[in-house]
PDB file of C-alpha atoms in Angstrom:
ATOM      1  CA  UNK A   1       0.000   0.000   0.000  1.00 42.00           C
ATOM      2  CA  UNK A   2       1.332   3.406  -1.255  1.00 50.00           C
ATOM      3  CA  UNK A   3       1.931   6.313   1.086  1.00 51.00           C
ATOM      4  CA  UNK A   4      -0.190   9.107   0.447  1.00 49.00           C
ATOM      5  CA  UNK A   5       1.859  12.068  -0.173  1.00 54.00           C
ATOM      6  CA  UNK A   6       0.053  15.581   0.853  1.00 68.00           C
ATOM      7  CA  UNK A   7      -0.234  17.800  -2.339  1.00 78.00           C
ATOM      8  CA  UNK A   8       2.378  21.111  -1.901  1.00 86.00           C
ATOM      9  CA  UNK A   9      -0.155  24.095  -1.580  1.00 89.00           C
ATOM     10  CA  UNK A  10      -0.533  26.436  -4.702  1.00 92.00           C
ATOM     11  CA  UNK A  11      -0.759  29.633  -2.551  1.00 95.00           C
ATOM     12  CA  UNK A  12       3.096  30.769  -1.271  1.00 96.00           C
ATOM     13  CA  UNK A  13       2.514  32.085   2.434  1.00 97.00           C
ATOM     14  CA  UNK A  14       2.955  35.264   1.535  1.00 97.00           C
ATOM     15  CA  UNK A  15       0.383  35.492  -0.885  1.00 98.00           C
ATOM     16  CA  UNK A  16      -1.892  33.964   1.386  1.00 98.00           C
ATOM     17  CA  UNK A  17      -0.967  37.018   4.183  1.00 98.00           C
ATOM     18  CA  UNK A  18      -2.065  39.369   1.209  1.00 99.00           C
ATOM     19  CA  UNK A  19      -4.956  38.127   0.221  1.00 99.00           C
ATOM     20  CA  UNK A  20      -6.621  37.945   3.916  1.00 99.00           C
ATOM     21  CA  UNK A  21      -5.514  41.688   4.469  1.00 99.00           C
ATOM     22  CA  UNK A  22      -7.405  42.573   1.334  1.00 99.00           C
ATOM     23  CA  UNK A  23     -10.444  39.880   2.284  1.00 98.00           C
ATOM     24  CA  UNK A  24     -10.485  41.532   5.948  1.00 98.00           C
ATOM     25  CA  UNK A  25     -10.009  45.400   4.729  1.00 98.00           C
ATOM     26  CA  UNK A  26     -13.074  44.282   2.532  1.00 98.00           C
ATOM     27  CA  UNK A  27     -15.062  43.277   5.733  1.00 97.00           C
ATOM     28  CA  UNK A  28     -14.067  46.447   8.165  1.00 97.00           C
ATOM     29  CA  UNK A  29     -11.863  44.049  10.677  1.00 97.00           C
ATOM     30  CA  UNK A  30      -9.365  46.151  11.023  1.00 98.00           C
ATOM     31  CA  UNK A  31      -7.911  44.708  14.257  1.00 98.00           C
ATOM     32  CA  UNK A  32      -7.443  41.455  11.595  1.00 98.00           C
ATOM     33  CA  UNK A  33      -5.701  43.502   9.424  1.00 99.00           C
ATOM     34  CA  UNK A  34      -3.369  44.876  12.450  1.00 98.00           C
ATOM     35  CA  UNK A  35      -2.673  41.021  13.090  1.00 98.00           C
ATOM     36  CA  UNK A  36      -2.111  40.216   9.693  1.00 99.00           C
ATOM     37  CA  UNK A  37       0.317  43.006   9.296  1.00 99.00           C
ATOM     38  CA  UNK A  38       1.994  41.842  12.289  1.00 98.00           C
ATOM     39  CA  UNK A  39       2.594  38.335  10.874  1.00 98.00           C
ATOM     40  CA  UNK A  40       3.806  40.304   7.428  1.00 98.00           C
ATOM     41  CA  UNK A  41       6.670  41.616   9.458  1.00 97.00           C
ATOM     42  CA  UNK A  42       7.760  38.754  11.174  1.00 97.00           C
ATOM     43  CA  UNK A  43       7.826  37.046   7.451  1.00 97.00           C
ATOM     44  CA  UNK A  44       9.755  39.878   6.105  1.00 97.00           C
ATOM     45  CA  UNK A  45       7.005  40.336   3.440  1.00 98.00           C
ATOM     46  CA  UNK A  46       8.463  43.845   1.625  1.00 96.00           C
ATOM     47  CA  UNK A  47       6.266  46.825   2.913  1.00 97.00           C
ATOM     48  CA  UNK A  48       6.114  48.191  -0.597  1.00 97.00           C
ATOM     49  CA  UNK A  49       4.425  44.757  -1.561  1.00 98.00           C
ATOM     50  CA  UNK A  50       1.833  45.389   1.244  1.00 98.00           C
ATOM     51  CA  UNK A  51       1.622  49.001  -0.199  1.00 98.00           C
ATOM     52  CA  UNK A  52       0.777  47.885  -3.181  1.00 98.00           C
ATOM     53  CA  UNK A  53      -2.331  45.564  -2.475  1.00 98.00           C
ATOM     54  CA  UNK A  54      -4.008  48.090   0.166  1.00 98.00           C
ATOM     55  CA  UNK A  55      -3.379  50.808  -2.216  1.00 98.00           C
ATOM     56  CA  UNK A  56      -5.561  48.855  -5.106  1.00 98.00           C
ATOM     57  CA  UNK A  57      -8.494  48.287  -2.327  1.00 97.00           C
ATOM     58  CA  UNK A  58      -9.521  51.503  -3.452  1.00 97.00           C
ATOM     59  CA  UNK A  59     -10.617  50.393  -6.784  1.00 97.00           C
ATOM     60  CA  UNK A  60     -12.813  47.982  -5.376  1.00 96.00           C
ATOM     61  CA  UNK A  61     -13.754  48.998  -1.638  1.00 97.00           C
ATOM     62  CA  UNK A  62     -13.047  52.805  -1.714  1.00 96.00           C
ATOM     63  CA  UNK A  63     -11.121  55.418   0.104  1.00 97.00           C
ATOM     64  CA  UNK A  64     -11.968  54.770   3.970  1.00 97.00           C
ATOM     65  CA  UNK A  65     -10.640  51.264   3.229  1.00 98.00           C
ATOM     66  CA  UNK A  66      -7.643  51.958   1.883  1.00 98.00           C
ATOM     67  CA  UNK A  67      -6.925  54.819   4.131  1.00 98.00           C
ATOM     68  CA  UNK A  68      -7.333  52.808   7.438  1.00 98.00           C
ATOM     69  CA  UNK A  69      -5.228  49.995   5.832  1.00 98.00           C
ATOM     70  CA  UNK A  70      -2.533  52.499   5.047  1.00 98.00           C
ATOM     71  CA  UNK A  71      -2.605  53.683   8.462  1.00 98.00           C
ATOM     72  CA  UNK A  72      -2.094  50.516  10.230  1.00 99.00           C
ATOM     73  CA  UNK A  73       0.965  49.481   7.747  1.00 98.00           C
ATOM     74  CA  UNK A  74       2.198  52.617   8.710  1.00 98.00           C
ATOM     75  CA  UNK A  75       1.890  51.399  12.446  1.00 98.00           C
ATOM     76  CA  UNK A  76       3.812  48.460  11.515  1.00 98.00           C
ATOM     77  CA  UNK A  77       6.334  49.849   9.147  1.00 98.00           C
ATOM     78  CA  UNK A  78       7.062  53.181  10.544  1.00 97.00           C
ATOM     79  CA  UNK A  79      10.160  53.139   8.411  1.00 97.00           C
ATOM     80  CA  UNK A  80       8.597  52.918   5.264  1.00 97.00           C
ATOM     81  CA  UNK A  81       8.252  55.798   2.696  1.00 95.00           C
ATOM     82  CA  UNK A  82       5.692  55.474  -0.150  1.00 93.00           C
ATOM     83  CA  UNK A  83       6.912  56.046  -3.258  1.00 90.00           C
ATOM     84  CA  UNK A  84       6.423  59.290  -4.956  1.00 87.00           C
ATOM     85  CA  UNK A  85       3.504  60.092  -6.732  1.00 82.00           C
ATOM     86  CA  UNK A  86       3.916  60.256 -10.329  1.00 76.00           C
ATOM     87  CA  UNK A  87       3.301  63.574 -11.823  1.00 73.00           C
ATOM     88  CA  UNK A  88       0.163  64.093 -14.113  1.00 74.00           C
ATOM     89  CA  UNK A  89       1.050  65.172 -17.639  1.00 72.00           C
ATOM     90  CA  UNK A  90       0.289  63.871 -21.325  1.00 71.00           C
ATOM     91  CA  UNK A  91       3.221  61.411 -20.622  1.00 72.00           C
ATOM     92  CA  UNK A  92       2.035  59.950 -17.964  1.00 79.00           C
ATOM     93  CA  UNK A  93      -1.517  59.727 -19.155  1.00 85.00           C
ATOM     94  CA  UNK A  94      -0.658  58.067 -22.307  1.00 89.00           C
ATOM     95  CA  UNK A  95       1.356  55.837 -20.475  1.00 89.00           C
ATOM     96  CA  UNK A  96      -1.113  54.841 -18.185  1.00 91.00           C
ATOM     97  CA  UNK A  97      -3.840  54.770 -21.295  1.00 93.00           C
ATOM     98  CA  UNK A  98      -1.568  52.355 -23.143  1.00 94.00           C
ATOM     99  CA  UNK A  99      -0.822  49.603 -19.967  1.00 94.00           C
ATOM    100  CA  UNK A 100      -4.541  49.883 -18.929  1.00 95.00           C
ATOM    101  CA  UNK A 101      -5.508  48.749 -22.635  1.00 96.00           C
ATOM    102  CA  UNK A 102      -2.812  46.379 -22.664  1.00 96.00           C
ATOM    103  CA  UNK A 103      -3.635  44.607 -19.022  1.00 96.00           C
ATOM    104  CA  UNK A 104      -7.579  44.729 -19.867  1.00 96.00           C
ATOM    105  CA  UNK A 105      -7.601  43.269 -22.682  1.00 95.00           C
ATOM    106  CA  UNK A 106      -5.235  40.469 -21.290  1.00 95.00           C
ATOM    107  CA  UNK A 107      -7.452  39.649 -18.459  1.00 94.00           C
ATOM    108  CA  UNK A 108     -10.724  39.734 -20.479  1.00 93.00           C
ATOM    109  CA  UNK A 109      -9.087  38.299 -23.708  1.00 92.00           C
ATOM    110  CA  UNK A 110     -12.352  37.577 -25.744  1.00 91.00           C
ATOM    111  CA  UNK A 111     -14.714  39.662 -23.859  1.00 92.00           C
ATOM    112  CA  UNK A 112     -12.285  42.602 -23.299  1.00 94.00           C
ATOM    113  CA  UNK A 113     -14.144  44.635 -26.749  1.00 95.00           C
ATOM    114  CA  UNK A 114     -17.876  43.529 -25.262  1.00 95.00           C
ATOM    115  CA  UNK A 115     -16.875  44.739 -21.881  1.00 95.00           C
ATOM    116  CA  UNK A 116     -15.805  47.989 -22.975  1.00 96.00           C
ATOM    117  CA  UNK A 117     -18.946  48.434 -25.371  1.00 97.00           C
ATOM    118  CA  UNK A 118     -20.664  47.328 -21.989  1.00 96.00           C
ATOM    119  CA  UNK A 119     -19.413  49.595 -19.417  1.00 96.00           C
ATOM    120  CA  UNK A 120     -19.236  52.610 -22.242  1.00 97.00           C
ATOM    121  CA  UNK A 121     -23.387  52.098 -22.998  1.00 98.00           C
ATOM    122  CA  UNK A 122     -23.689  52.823 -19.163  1.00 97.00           C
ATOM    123  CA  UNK A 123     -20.915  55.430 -18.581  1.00 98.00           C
ATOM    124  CA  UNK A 124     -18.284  57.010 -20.834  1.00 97.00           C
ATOM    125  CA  UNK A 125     -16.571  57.970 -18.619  1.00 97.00           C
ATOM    126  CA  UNK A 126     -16.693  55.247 -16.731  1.00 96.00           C
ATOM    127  CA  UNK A 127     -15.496  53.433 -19.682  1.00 96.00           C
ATOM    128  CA  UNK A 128     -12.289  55.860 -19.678  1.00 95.00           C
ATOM    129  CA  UNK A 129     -11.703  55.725 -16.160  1.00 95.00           C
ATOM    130  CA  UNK A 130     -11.654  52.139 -15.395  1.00 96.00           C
ATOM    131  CA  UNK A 131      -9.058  51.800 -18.713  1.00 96.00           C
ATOM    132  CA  UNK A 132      -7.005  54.870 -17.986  1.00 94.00           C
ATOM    133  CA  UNK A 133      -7.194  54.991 -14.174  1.00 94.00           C
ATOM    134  CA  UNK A 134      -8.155  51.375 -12.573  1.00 96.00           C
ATOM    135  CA  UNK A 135      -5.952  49.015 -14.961  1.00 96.00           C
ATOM    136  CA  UNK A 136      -3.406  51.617 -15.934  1.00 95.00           C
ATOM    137  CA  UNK A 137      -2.755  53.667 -13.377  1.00 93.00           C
ATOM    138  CA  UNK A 138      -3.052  51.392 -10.062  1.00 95.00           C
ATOM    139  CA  UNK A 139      -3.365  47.505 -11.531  1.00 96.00           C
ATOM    140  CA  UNK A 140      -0.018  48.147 -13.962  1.00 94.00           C
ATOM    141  CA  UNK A 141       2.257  49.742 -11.273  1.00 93.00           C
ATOM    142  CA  UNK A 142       5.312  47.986 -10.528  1.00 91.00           C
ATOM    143  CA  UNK A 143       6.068  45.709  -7.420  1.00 89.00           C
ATOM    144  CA  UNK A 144       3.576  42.989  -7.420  1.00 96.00           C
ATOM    145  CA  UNK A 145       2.778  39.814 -10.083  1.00 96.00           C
ATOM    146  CA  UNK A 146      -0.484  40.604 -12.067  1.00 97.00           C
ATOM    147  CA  UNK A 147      -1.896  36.946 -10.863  1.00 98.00           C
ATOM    148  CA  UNK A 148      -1.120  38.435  -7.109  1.00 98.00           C
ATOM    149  CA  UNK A 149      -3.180  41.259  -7.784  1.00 98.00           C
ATOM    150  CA  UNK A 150      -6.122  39.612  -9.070  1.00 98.00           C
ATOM    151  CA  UNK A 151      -5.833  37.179  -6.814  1.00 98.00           C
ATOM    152  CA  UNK A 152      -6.457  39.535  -3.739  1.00 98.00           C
ATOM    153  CA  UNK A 153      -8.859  41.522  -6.020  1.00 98.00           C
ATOM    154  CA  UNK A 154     -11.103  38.184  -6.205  1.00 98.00           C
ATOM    155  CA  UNK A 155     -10.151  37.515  -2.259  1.00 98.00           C
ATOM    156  CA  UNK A 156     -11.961  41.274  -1.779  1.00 98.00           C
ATOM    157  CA  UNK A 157     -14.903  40.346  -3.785  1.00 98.00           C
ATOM    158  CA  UNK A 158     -15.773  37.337  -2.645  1.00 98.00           C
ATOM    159  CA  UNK A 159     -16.008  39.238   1.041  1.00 98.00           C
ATOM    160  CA  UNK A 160     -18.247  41.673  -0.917  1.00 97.00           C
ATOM    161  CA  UNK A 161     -20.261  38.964  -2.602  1.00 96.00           C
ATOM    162  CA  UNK A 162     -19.700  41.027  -5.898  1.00 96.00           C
ATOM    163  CA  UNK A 163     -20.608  37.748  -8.092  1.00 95.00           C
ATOM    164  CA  UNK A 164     -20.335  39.377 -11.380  1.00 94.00           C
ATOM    165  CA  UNK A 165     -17.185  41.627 -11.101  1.00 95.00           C
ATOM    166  CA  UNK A 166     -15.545  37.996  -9.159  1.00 97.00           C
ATOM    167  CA  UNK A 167     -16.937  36.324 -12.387  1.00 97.00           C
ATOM    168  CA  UNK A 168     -14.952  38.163 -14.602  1.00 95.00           C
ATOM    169  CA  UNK A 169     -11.665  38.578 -12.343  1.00 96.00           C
ATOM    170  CA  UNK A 170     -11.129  34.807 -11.348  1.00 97.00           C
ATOM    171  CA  UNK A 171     -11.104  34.492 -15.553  1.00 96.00           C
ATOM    172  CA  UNK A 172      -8.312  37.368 -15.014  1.00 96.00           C
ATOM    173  CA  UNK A 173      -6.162  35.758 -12.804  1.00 97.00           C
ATOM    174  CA  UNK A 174      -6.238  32.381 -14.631  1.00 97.00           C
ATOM    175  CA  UNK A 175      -4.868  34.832 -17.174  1.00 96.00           C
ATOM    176  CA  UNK A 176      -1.930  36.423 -15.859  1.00 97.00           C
ATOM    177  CA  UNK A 177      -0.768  33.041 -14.404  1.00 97.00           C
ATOM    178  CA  UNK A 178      -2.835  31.886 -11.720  1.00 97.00           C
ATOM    179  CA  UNK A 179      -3.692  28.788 -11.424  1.00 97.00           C
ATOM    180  CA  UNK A 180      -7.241  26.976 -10.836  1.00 97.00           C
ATOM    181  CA  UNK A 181      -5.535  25.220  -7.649  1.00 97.00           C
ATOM    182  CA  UNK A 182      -4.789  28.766  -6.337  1.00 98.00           C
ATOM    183  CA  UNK A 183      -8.434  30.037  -6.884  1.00 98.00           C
ATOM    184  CA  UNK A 184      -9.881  27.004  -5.146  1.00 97.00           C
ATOM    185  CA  UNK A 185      -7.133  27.680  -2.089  1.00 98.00           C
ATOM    186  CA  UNK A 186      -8.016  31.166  -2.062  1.00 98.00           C
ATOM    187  CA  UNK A 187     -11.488  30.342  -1.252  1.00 98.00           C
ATOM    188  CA  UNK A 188     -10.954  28.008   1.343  1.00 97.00           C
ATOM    189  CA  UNK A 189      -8.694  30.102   2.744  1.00 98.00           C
ATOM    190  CA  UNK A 190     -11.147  32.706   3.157  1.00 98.00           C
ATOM    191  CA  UNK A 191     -13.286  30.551   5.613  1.00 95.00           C
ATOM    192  CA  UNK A 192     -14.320  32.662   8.235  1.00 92.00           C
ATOM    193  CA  UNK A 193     -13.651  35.847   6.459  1.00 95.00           C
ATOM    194  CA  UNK A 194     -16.195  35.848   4.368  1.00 95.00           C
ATOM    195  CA  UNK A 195     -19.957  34.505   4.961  1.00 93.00           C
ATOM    196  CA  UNK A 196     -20.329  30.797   4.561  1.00 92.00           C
ATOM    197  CA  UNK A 197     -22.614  31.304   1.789  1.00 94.00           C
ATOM    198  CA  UNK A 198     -20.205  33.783   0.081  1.00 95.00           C
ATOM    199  CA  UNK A 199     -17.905  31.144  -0.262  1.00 96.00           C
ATOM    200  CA  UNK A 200     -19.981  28.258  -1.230  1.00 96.00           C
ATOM    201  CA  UNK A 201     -20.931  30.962  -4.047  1.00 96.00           C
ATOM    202  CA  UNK A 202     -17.512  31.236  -4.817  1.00 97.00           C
ATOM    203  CA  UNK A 203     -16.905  27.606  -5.234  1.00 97.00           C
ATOM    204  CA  UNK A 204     -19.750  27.111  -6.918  1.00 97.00           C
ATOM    205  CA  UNK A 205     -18.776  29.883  -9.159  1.00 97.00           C
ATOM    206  CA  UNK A 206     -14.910  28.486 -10.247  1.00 97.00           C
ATOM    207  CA  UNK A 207     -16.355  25.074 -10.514  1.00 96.00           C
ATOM    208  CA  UNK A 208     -18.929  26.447 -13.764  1.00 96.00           C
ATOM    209  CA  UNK A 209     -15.779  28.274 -15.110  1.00 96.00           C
ATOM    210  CA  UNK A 210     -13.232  25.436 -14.834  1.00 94.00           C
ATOM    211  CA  UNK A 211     -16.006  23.088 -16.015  1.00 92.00           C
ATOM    212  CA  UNK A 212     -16.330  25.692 -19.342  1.00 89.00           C
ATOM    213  CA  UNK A 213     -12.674  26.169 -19.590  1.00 85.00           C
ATOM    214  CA  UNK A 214     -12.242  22.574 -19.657  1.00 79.00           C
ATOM    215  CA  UNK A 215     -10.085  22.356 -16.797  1.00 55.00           C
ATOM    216  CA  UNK A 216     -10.125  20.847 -13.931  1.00 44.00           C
ATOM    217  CA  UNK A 217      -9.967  23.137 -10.799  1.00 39.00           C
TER     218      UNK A 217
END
C-alpha cells in the first residue's frame, strides 16, 4: 500500500498574508488587518508589496478602506516611505492609457471589446476611467505579479459577494498566471472571512468556469 503524499499548496505564504488583508479590509476588521500586518513583518514580506495591495483596495472597496489599511501598515512599518507620486502630464496619461488597454484586454481576452462596449453604454466615462485609471494607473504599477493582484482583487470580492465583477476577475487571474488550484485555495482560505454562503458561491462559481474552460480546478 502506497503512502499518500500531501499535495504542496498552490498559494506561497505570503500570498496567502495578502490576500486575507485585502479579504479583511473588505469586511471592516481592522484589528485582523493589524494582526495580519503583524505576521507580514515577522515574514519579512516587503512593505512596498503590502503598499501595493491596500493601495488597489480603493478600486474595489473605496477610500476609507484603503486609508485605514494604510494607516495601520504605517503602524507596523514606521520606516517605510511610499513612493512618490507620479506627476500628471500627457506622458504619464498616455502611459497609463496604453498599460490599462494592454492589461484589460489580457485579463478579459475575448470579452475585453464587449466589456468595454458594456461599461461605455452605461458610462463614458466610466469606460475611460476604469481603462485609464483602474488598470493603468493602479493595476499596472510595478512591485507585485499581475496573478497576485487579481488574486487579492477576487479575495476582496468574494467578502463583498460582488458575483459578477468575481466572475470576470477569477477568468483574469487564470490569465496572468494563476492557477485553478490557487483560486480554489483562495477560497478556502477565506473561511471565516467571508460569509459561509459567500464562499460556497464562490466555489460554486470556479467550478462552472473550470467546467467551461475545460479544466479541472
Amino acid at each position: 500500500m502506497g503512502i499518500e503524499t500531501k499535495k504542496k499548496p498552490a498559494l506561497r505564504a505570503s500570498w496567502r498574508i495578502l490576500m486575507l488583508v485585502s479579504a479583511n479590509l473588505a469586511s471592516g476588521r481592522y484589528c485582523s488587518v493589524s494582526d495580519l500586518l503583524r505576521d507580514a513583518r515577522k515574514m519579512r514580506i516587503p512593505p512596498l508589496r503590502i503598499y501595493e495591495i491596500i493601495l488597489q483596495c480603493y478600486l474595489f472597496l473605496g477610500y476609507p478602506r484603503s486609508i485605514e489599511g494604510l494607516k495601520l501598515l504605517r503602524e507596523h512599518y514606521p520606516a517605510f516611505t511610499p513612493p512618490d507620486a507620479d506627476e500628471i502630464g500627457s506622458e504619464s496619461s498616455e502611459k497609463w492609457q496604453n498599460r490599462g488597454e494592454r492589461l484589460c484586454r489580457k485579463i478579459y481576452g475575448s470579452n475585453y471589446e464587449p466589456l468595454r462596449d458594456r461599461i461605455k453604454s452605461l458610462s463614458p466615462d466610466l469606460d475611460q476611467w476604469m481603462v485609464w485609471e483602474g488598470y493603468g494607473k493602479v493595476l499596472s504599477r510595478d512591485g507585485v505579479p499581475s496573478a497576485l493582484r487579481e488574486l487579492c482583487t477576487c479575495s476582496a470580492l468574494v467578502v463583498t459577494g460582488d458575483i459578477v465583477q468575481l466572475h470576470s476577475h477569477m477568468i483574469g487571474a487564470i490569465h496572468v498566471g494563476a492557477s485553478w488550484r490557487m483560486l480554489e485555495e483562495m477560497i478556502d482560505l477565506l473561511n471565516g472571512t467571508a460569509k459561509a454562503g459567500m464562499c460556497r458561491g464562490a466555489s460554486a462559481l470556479l467550478n462552472r468556469i473550470s467546467q467551461k474552460a475545460g479544466k479541472d480546478a
